[in-house]
Coordinates of C-alpha atoms in Angstrom, one line a residue:
M27 CA -1.2 32.9 -5.1
E28 CA 1.4 33.8 -2.8
A29 CA 4.7 34.7 -4.1
Q30 CA 7.6 32.1 -4.1
D31 CA 11.1 32.0 -4.8
P32 CA 11.6 32.0 -8.4
A33 CA 14.8 29.1 -7.7
E34 CA 11.6 26.9 -6.6
Y35 CA 10.1 27.3 -10.0
A36 CA 13.3 26.6 -11.9
E37 CA 13.9 23.3 -10.0
R38 CA 10.2 22.3 -10.7
P39 CA 10.6 19.9 -13.4
D40 CA 8.9 20.3 -16.6
P41 CA 6.3 17.2 -17.1
S42 CA 7.4 17.1 -20.8
S43 CA 10.6 16.4 -19.8
A44 CA 9.7 12.9 -19.2
D45 CA 10.0 12.5 -22.9
G46 CA 13.9 11.8 -22.3
V47 CA 15.6 8.2 -22.5
V48 CA 15.4 6.8 -19.2
P49 CA 19.3 5.7 -18.4
R50 CA 19.6 1.9 -19.0
R51 CA 21.4 1.7 -15.4
V52 CA 17.7 3.3 -14.0
R53 CA 16.0 1.0 -16.0
L54 CA 17.5 -2.3 -15.0
A55 CA 17.5 -1.0 -11.2
Y56 CA 13.3 -0.3 -11.5
G57 CA 13.1 -3.5 -13.4
F58 CA 14.7 -5.4 -10.8
G59 CA 12.5 -3.7 -7.9
S60 CA 9.6 -5.7 -9.0
V61 CA 11.5 -8.8 -7.7
S62 CA 10.1 -8.0 -4.3
T63 CA 6.6 -8.0 -5.2
A64 CA 7.4 -11.4 -7.3
V65 CA 9.0 -13.0 -4.2
K66 CA 5.6 -12.2 -2.1
N67 CA 3.6 -13.2 -4.8
A68 CA 5.2 -16.5 -5.3
A69 CA 5.8 -16.8 -1.4
F70 CA 1.6 -16.6 -0.5
A71 CA 0.9 -18.9 -3.2
Y72 CA 2.6 -21.2 -0.4
L73 CA 0.7 -19.9 2.6
L74 CA -2.7 -22.2 1.5
L75 CA -0.3 -25.2 1.3
Y76 CA 1.7 -24.5 4.2
Y77 CA -0.9 -23.9 6.8
N78 CA -3.1 -26.4 5.4
Q79 CA -1.3 -29.4 4.8
V80 CA 2.0 -28.5 6.6
V81 CA 0.4 -27.0 10.0
G82 CA -2.9 -28.7 9.6
I83 CA -5.4 -25.8 9.5
P84 CA -8.4 -26.1 7.3
A85 CA -8.3 -24.9 4.2
T86 CA -11.7 -22.5 4.9
I87 CA -9.8 -20.7 7.6
V88 CA -6.6 -20.3 6.1
S89 CA -8.1 -18.8 3.1
T90 CA -10.6 -16.5 5.0
A91 CA -8.0 -15.1 6.8
I92 CA -5.9 -14.3 3.8
A93 CA -8.7 -12.8 1.8
A94 CA -9.7 -10.8 4.8
T95 CA -6.4 -8.8 4.7
L96 CA -8.3 -7.1 1.3
V97 CA -10.6 -5.1 3.5
V98 CA -7.0 -3.7 5.0
D99 CA -5.8 -3.2 1.5
A100 CA -9.1 -1.4 0.1
L101 CA -9.1 0.7 3.3
V102 CA -5.1 1.8 3.1
D103 CA -4.1 1.5 -0.5
P104 CA -5.7 4.8 -1.8
F105 CA -4.4 6.4 1.4
I106 CA -0.9 5.8 0.5
G107 CA -1.4 6.6 -3.2
R108 CA -2.9 10.1 -2.2
W109 CA -0.2 10.3 0.5
S110 CA 2.6 9.7 -2.2
D111 CA 1.0 12.3 -4.1
M112 CA 1.3 15.0 -1.6
T113 CA 5.0 14.2 -0.2
R114 CA 7.4 17.1 -0.8
T115 CA 10.9 16.0 0.5
S116 CA 14.4 16.7 -0.5
I117 CA 14.2 12.8 -2.4
G118 CA 10.8 13.5 -4.3
R119 CA 7.6 12.2 -3.3
R120 CA 7.9 8.4 -4.0
H121 CA 11.4 7.6 -2.7
P122 CA 10.8 8.3 1.2
F123 CA 8.2 5.6 0.7
I124 CA 10.6 3.1 -1.5
L125 CA 13.3 3.3 0.7
G126 CA 11.5 3.3 4.1
S127 CA 9.2 0.2 3.0
A128 CA 12.4 -2.0 2.5
I129 CA 13.1 -3.2 6.3
P130 CA 9.5 -3.5 7.4
T131 CA 8.2 -5.6 4.5
A132 CA 11.5 -8.2 5.2
I133 CA 10.3 -8.4 9.0
F134 CA 6.9 -8.8 8.6
F135 CA 7.0 -11.3 5.7
L136 CA 9.6 -13.3 7.8
L137 CA 7.2 -13.2 10.6
I138 CA 4.1 -14.9 8.6
W139 CA 6.2 -18.3 8.3
L140 CA 6.4 -18.2 12.0
P141 CA 3.4 -18.8 13.9
P142 CA 3.5 -19.0 17.6
G143 CA 2.8 -22.8 19.0
G144 CA 0.0 -23.6 20.7
L145 CA -2.4 -21.8 18.9
S146 CA -5.7 -23.1 18.0
P147 CA -7.0 -23.5 14.2
T148 CA -8.9 -20.2 14.9
Q149 CA -6.2 -18.7 17.0
T150 CA -3.9 -19.1 13.9
G151 CA -6.2 -18.1 11.2
I152 CA -5.8 -14.7 13.3
W153 CA -2.3 -14.6 13.5
I154 CA -2.4 -15.2 9.7
F155 CA -4.9 -12.1 9.4
A156 CA -2.8 -9.8 11.5
I157 CA 0.8 -10.4 10.2
A158 CA -0.3 -10.7 6.7
S159 CA -2.1 -7.6 6.8
I160 CA 0.9 -5.8 8.2
T161 CA 3.2 -7.1 5.3
R162 CA 0.3 -6.3 2.6
I163 CA 0.4 -2.7 3.8
A164 CA 4.5 -2.9 3.7
V165 CA 4.5 -4.2 0.6
S166 CA 2.1 -1.7 -0.6
A167 CA 4.2 1.6 0.4
Y168 CA 7.0 0.6 -1.9
D169 CA 4.8 -1.0 -4.7
I170 CA 2.4 1.7 -5.3
P171 CA 4.8 4.7 -5.2
S172 CA 7.1 2.7 -7.2
T173 CA 4.5 1.8 -10.0
A174 CA 3.7 5.5 -9.7
M175 CA 6.7 6.9 -11.0
V176 CA 6.1 5.1 -14.7
P177 CA 4.2 8.1 -16.0
E178 CA 6.7 10.6 -14.6
L179 CA 9.5 8.7 -16.2
T180 CA 8.2 8.7 -19.4
S181 CA 4.9 10.3 -21.4
D182 CA 5.6 8.0 -24.5
Y183 CA 3.0 5.7 -25.2
A184 CA 5.2 2.8 -26.6
D185 CA 8.1 3.2 -23.7
R186 CA 5.7 3.1 -20.8
T187 CA 5.0 -0.7 -22.2
R188 CA 8.6 -1.3 -22.6
L189 CA 9.6 0.1 -19.1
F190 CA 6.6 -2.1 -17.9
S191 CA 7.9 -5.0 -19.9
L192 CA 11.1 -4.9 -18.3
R193 CA 9.8 -4.9 -14.9
F194 CA 7.6 -7.7 -15.6
W195 CA 10.5 -9.6 -17.1
F196 CA 12.4 -9.2 -13.6
G197 CA 9.8 -10.1 -12.0
Y198 CA 9.0 -13.5 -13.8
V199 CA 12.9 -14.3 -13.3
G200 CA 12.7 -13.4 -9.6
T201 CA 10.0 -15.9 -9.3
F202 CA 11.3 -18.6 -11.0
A203 CA 15.0 -18.2 -9.0
F204 CA 13.2 -17.9 -5.8
V205 CA 10.8 -20.8 -6.1
A206 CA 13.8 -23.0 -8.1
L207 CA 16.5 -22.4 -5.4
S208 CA 13.8 -22.9 -2.7
L209 CA 12.6 -26.3 -4.1
T210 CA 16.3 -27.7 -4.8
F211 CA 17.9 -26.5 -1.3
F212 CA 15.2 -25.7 1.0
F213 CA 12.7 -28.4 0.5
V214 CA 14.7 -31.4 0.8
E215 CA 13.0 -34.9 0.5
T216 CA 13.8 -36.7 3.9
P217 CA 12.6 -40.3 4.7
E218 CA 10.1 -38.5 7.3
H219 CA 8.8 -36.0 4.2
P220 CA 9.4 -37.7 1.0
V221 CA 7.6 -35.0 -0.7
G222 CA 10.0 -32.2 0.1
Q223 CA 7.8 -28.9 -0.5
L224 CA 5.6 -30.5 2.6
N225 CA 8.9 -30.6 4.8
P226 CA 8.3 -28.0 7.7
E227 CA 12.2 -27.4 8.0
G228 CA 12.3 -26.0 4.7
Y229 CA 9.8 -22.8 5.3
I230 CA 12.3 -21.5 7.6
K231 CA 14.9 -20.9 5.1
F232 CA 12.1 -20.1 2.6
A233 CA 11.2 -17.4 5.0
V234 CA 14.4 -15.8 5.5
S235 CA 15.9 -16.0 1.8
G236 CA 12.5 -14.4 0.7
A237 CA 12.6 -11.7 3.2
I238 CA 16.3 -10.4 2.2
L239 CA 15.7 -10.9 -1.3
M240 CA 12.7 -8.6 -1.0
A241 CA 14.6 -6.0 1.0
V242 CA 17.6 -6.0 -1.6
A243 CA 15.2 -5.3 -4.4
I244 CA 13.6 -2.4 -2.8
L245 CA 16.5 -0.9 -1.8
V246 CA 17.9 -1.4 -5.4
C247 CA 15.0 0.0 -6.9
G248 CA 14.8 3.0 -4.8
L249 CA 18.6 3.6 -5.1
G250 CA 18.9 3.2 -8.6
T251 CA 16.1 5.4 -9.4
M252 CA 17.1 8.8 -7.5
S253 CA 19.2 10.1 -10.2
Q254 CA 15.6 10.8 -12.1
I255 CA 14.1 12.7 -9.2
P256 CA 15.1 16.1 -10.5
R257 CA 13.1 15.3 -13.8
M258 CA 10.1 13.7 -12.3
R259 CA 6.9 15.5 -11.4
Q260 CA 7.2 16.7 -7.5
A261 CA 4.0 17.6 -5.5
D262 CA 2.4 20.8 -6.0
A263 CA 3.7 23.0 -3.3
R264 CA 0.6 25.5 -3.2
P265 CA -1.7 25.3 0.1
A266 CA -4.3 24.0 -2.0
A267 CA -2.9 20.6 -2.4
R268 CA -2.8 20.4 1.3
G269 CA -6.3 19.8 2.1
T270 CA -8.3 18.1 4.7
W271 CA -9.0 14.4 5.1
R272 CA -12.7 15.1 3.8
T273 CA -11.2 16.7 0.4
H274 CA -8.6 13.9 0.3
L275 CA -11.4 11.3 0.4
R276 CA -13.6 13.5 -2.4
E277 CA -10.6 13.4 -4.5
M278 CA -10.0 9.8 -4.7
F279 CA -13.3 8.9 -5.1
T280 CA -13.7 11.3 -8.2
A281 CA -10.6 9.7 -9.6
F282 CA -12.2 6.0 -9.4
R283 CA -15.1 7.5 -11.5
S284 CA -12.8 7.2 -14.5
R285 CA -14.7 4.6 -17.0
A286 CA -11.1 3.4 -18.4
F287 CA -9.9 3.1 -15.1
L288 CA -12.8 1.1 -13.8
A289 CA -12.5 -1.1 -16.9
I290 CA -9.2 -1.8 -16.0
F291 CA -10.0 -2.1 -12.3
G292 CA -12.5 -4.9 -12.5
F293 CA -10.5 -6.7 -15.0
G294 CA -7.6 -6.3 -12.9
V295 CA -9.4 -7.7 -9.8
L296 CA -11.0 -10.9 -11.8
K297 CA -7.7 -11.8 -14.0
L298 CA -5.4 -11.5 -10.7
T299 CA -8.0 -13.5 -8.7
A300 CA -7.7 -16.1 -11.6
I301 CA -3.9 -15.8 -11.4
G302 CA -3.7 -16.2 -7.2
L303 CA -6.5 -19.0 -7.3
T304 CA -4.2 -20.7 -10.3
G305 CA -0.9 -20.2 -8.0
A306 CA -2.4 -21.7 -4.9
L307 CA -3.5 -24.8 -6.5
A308 CA -0.7 -25.5 -9.3
L309 CA 0.9 -26.9 -6.3
Y310 CA -2.0 -29.3 -5.4
F311 CA -2.1 -30.3 -9.4
N312 CA 1.8 -30.8 -9.3
T313 CA 1.9 -32.6 -6.0
Y314 CA -1.4 -34.6 -6.2
I315 CA -2.4 -35.1 -9.9
F316 CA 1.1 -35.1 -11.6
D317 CA 2.9 -36.7 -8.8
L318 CA 5.9 -34.7 -9.3
G319 CA 8.7 -33.9 -6.8
A320 CA 10.5 -30.8 -5.5
K321 CA 13.0 -30.9 -8.0
Q322 CA 10.3 -31.9 -10.8
I323 CA 8.4 -28.6 -9.7
A324 CA 11.5 -26.6 -9.8
V325 CA 12.5 -27.5 -13.2
L326 CA 8.7 -26.4 -14.0
A327 CA 9.5 -22.9 -12.5
L328 CA 11.9 -22.2 -15.2
E329 CA 8.6 -21.6 -17.4
A330 CA 8.4 -17.9 -15.7
V331 CA 11.6 -17.0 -17.3
T332 CA 11.3 -18.6 -20.6
A333 CA 7.6 -16.9 -21.0
A334 CA 8.8 -13.6 -19.7
T335 CA 11.6 -13.7 -22.5
L336 CA 9.0 -14.0 -24.8
A337 CA 6.6 -11.4 -23.3
A338 CA 9.0 -8.5 -22.6
P339 CA 9.9 -7.8 -26.3
L340 CA 6.5 -9.1 -27.6
A341 CA 4.1 -7.0 -25.5
P342 CA 5.4 -3.5 -27.2
V343 CA 5.5 -4.7 -30.5
F344 CA 1.6 -6.3 -30.3
S345 CA 0.5 -3.0 -28.3
R346 CA 1.7 -0.9 -31.3
E347 CA 0.8 -2.9 -33.9
F348 CA -3.0 -4.0 -32.2
G349 CA -3.4 -1.6 -29.5
K350 CA -3.0 -2.3 -25.9
K351 CA -6.6 -3.0 -25.2
R352 CA -6.9 -5.8 -28.2
T353 CA -3.6 -6.9 -27.2
A354 CA -4.6 -7.6 -23.5
M355 CA -8.0 -9.3 -24.2
A356 CA -6.7 -11.5 -26.8
T357 CA -3.8 -12.6 -25.3
A358 CA -5.7 -13.1 -21.8
V359 CA -8.3 -15.8 -23.7
L360 CA -5.5 -17.6 -25.5
G361 CA -3.6 -17.6 -22.7
I362 CA -5.9 -19.2 -20.0
L363 CA -7.3 -21.9 -22.7
V364 CA -3.6 -22.9 -22.9
S365 CA -3.4 -23.2 -19.2
V366 CA -6.2 -25.4 -18.5
T367 CA -5.5 -27.8 -21.5
P368 CA -3.6 -30.3 -19.3
L369 CA -6.0 -30.6 -17.0
V370 CA -8.8 -30.6 -19.2
L371 CA -7.1 -34.1 -20.9
T372 CA -6.4 -35.5 -17.8
Y373 CA -10.0 -35.1 -16.7
F374 CA -10.8 -37.2 -19.7
G375 CA -7.7 -39.9 -19.5
L376 CA -5.9 -38.2 -22.8
F377 CA -3.1 -36.4 -21.3
L378 CA 0.5 -37.7 -20.0
P379 CA 0.0 -40.4 -17.1
A380 CA 2.1 -39.2 -13.8
G381 CA 5.8 -40.8 -13.8
H382 CA 6.1 -40.4 -18.2
S383 CA 9.2 -38.7 -19.0
L384 CA 7.8 -36.5 -21.4
L385 CA 5.4 -35.1 -18.4
V386 CA 7.8 -32.5 -17.3
P387 CA 9.1 -31.2 -21.0
A388 CA 5.3 -31.0 -22.2
L389 CA 4.0 -29.0 -18.7
L390 CA 7.3 -26.9 -19.2
V391 CA 6.2 -26.0 -22.6
Q392 CA 2.4 -25.5 -22.1
G393 CA 3.6 -23.3 -19.2
T394 CA 6.1 -21.5 -21.1
I395 CA 3.1 -20.4 -24.0
S396 CA 0.5 -19.7 -21.6
G397 CA 2.3 -18.0 -19.3
S398 CA 3.8 -15.4 -21.8
L399 CA 0.6 -14.7 -23.5
I400 CA -0.7 -14.2 -19.8
A401 CA 2.4 -11.8 -19.2
I402 CA 1.9 -9.8 -22.5
S403 CA -2.0 -9.3 -21.2
L404 CA -0.3 -7.9 -17.9
I405 CA 2.2 -5.6 -19.3
N406 CA -0.5 -3.9 -21.5
T407 CA -2.9 -3.8 -19.0
R408 CA -0.3 -1.9 -16.5
S409 CA 0.8 0.5 -19.4
M410 CA -3.1 1.1 -19.8
L411 CA -3.2 2.4 -16.6
A412 CA -0.4 4.6 -16.9
D413 CA -2.2 6.2 -19.9
V414 CA -5.4 6.7 -17.7
V415 CA -3.3 9.0 -15.3
D416 CA -3.0 11.1 -18.2
D417 CA -6.3 11.3 -19.4
Y418 CA -7.4 12.2 -15.9
A419 CA -5.0 14.7 -15.5
V420 CA -6.0 16.5 -18.7
R421 CA -10.1 16.2 -17.5
T422 CA -9.6 17.4 -14.0
G423 CA -5.9 19.2 -13.8
Q424 CA -5.1 16.4 -11.1
H425 CA -1.9 14.3 -11.6
S426 CA -3.0 11.7 -9.0
S427 CA -0.7 8.9 -10.2
G428 CA -0.4 7.4 -7.0
V429 CA -4.2 7.2 -6.3
F430 CA -4.9 5.1 -9.4
F431 CA -1.3 2.9 -8.9
S432 CA -2.9 2.4 -5.4
A433 CA -5.3 0.4 -7.1
S434 CA -2.8 -1.5 -9.3
S435 CA -1.3 -2.6 -5.7
F436 CA -4.8 -3.6 -4.6
M437 CA -5.4 -5.7 -7.8
Q438 CA -2.1 -7.3 -7.2
Q439 CA -2.7 -8.2 -3.7
C440 CA -5.8 -9.9 -5.0
S441 CA -3.6 -12.6 -6.4
A442 CA -2.5 -13.4 -3.0
A443 CA -5.5 -13.0 -0.9
L444 CA -8.8 -13.3 -3.0
G445 CA -7.4 -15.9 -5.3
V446 CA -6.3 -18.0 -2.2
F447 CA -9.8 -17.6 -0.9
V448 CA -11.3 -18.8 -4.0
A449 CA -8.5 -21.8 -3.8
G450 CA -10.0 -22.8 -0.5
L451 CA -13.2 -23.0 -1.8
V452 CA -12.8 -24.9 -4.6
L453 CA -10.8 -27.2 -2.3
T454 CA -13.8 -27.4 0.1
A455 CA -16.2 -27.9 -2.5
A456 CA -14.2 -30.5 -4.0
G457 CA -13.9 -32.5 -0.8
F458 CA -10.4 -32.5 -1.1
P459 CA -8.6 -33.9 2.2
E460 CA -6.0 -31.8 4.5
K461 CA -2.6 -32.8 5.7
V462 CA -2.8 -36.0 3.4
D463 CA -0.2 -38.4 2.1
P464 CA 0.1 -37.9 -1.9
S465 CA 0.1 -41.7 -2.5
T466 CA -3.2 -42.0 -0.5
V467 CA -5.4 -39.3 -2.8
S468 CA -8.2 -40.8 -4.8
R469 CA -8.4 -40.8 -8.7
T470 CA -12.2 -39.2 -7.8
A471 CA -10.9 -36.7 -5.4
E472 CA -8.4 -35.7 -8.3
L473 CA -10.8 -35.3 -10.9
S474 CA -13.2 -33.8 -8.2
L475 CA -10.3 -30.9 -7.8
I476 CA -10.1 -30.2 -11.7
A477 CA -14.0 -30.2 -12.2
H478 CA -14.6 -27.9 -9.8
Y479 CA -11.2 -25.6 -10.9
V480 CA -11.4 -25.3 -14.5
P481 CA -14.7 -23.8 -14.7
T482 CA -14.0 -21.2 -11.8
V483 CA -11.1 -19.8 -13.5
L484 CA -12.4 -19.7 -17.0
S485 CA -15.3 -18.0 -15.4
L486 CA -13.0 -15.2 -13.8
W487 CA -10.6 -14.3 -17.0
L488 CA -13.5 -14.3 -19.4
G489 CA -15.3 -12.2 -17.0
G490 CA -12.6 -10.0 -17.1
V491 CA -12.0 -9.8 -20.5
L492 CA -15.9 -8.5 -21.0
I493 CA -15.0 -5.6 -18.0
L494 CA -12.3 -4.3 -20.6
L495 CA -14.5 -3.9 -23.6
F496 CA -15.2 -0.5 -21.9
Y497 CA -11.7 1.0 -21.6
D498 CA -12.3 3.9 -24.1
I499 CA -8.3 5.3 -24.5
D500 CA -6.5 4.5 -27.8
Q501 CA -3.1 5.7 -28.8
K502 CA -4.6 8.7 -30.6
R503 CA -6.3 9.9 -27.7
H504 CA -3.4 9.5 -25.5
R505 CA -1.0 11.6 -27.9
A506 CA -3.7 14.2 -27.9
N507 CA -3.7 14.3 -24.0
V508 CA 0.0 14.4 -23.7
D509 CA -0.2 17.3 -26.4
Q510 CA -2.9 18.9 -24.0
L511 CA -0.8 18.5 -20.9
R512 CA 2.7 20.0 -22.4
E513 CA 0.3 23.0 -23.3
V514 CA -1.1 23.6 -19.7
A515 CA 2.3 22.9 -18.4
A516 CA 4.1 25.8 -20.9
K517 CA 1.2 28.2 -19.8
E518 CA 1.9 27.6 -16.2
R519 CA 5.2 28.0 -16.3
M520 CA 5.0 31.3 -17.9
R521 CA 2.5 32.6 -15.6
E522 CA 4.5 31.2 -12.4
T523 CA 7.4 32.7 -13.8
E524 CA 5.7 36.3 -14.0
N525 CA 4.1 35.9 -10.4
A526 CA 7.4 35.4 -9.1
G527 CA 8.7 38.7 -10.8
G528 CA 10.9 37.1 -13.7
S529 CA 10.6 37.5 -17.2
P530 CA 8.9 35.3 -19.3
P531 CA 10.8 32.2 -20.6
T532 CA 11.3 32.2 -24.5
F533 CA 9.9 29.4 -26.8

């Protein structure tokens, strides 16, 4: 090892320093950053409706174009994670990506809603693929480094769940605020467009406001967490850490061999595909089956706030009492069963009919319950991934947080890509018409849509839960990992100090 300035080692944070309490203002800034991803996910749920029912592009073309961006994600996200792990700057290894992604994210998000005129359906599909791919890369440049910060902000088993709970709460509230704002003020009913969410003029304001909100959320997260840079783990300065691209590829694929990680990854891909499917088709159910207007749908968006408010404090409690794995599995199963109940009852003619005064309140209560259960599952799964980072570091000596959380970003992207793709397949299989007046949709088409959707979404969720059975890190093992990492870090600091010509620290 080359002799280096002792001051460099003095500035290098002790990984165990992450045990300290993260200041509240930092927690709030970090949590608020999730509003950016929430806006993107909420908006992408409108892509299929917008291009299929407003622009008039076949659902198969739209869903295939969006799903094809997953190929780009699969190739780019691991490199962003690895690049983030290796970066050394005066503001750390995560913040250059976070701060640098704000403006590109806003610009490309705006462009995806402004397709050039005169394009054929196939050309429009190519436009969607190209701009959505670039948008996803910009979002990944923020989301991967920001989520990778959690293992560096705290190593406490329960505190990680609390931090992710706050992030999910802001994400859900951001979703509600953005959707409610859009449905109330942008998607206005007119004589030409009696259904507000089918009014093309509203999508311009929708796109501009979303772009601004995403940029602001990213900047708040980046600037608000900069005070924590000195206590966060930084990239290794040794030459060995700057290997060839072949070395980087080998290390990335080695990280993907973790059994616990693969269990989370499999569960995450399936569950977030299901969430994307639900988000895309919820607009169809509310518009064509329950005959709800834009303002009524805006009221239903309140379920995001109520669900997150219930889930945020309960997720850490459940994980502490029952363990993260059991909590994630149980709440996922219960959440999806509650979620499909109104549609199953509607199929058999047992639910409240369209126009009933209690329909919106009933859907709001049902959405709150199912949403809170699913949110608890999501929070615990994300916290489990942070624990995988430590487990992998114990086994290999590499703290590849960015690599692992690039998979988390990929899973999130699935909710807006693969989910929309499956939604397009469901719409096509159900024979649902495109660019159709809600008043002309037949009862047969409505029931066919329900009959194709419910088995699909249940299969995705239950398949994911079965995969999660292979996750093998519990609270006891995590604590042992943290203790071992502290011991290794202490020995490394002593060795580095001696090599630099200083005196061994006193413990």
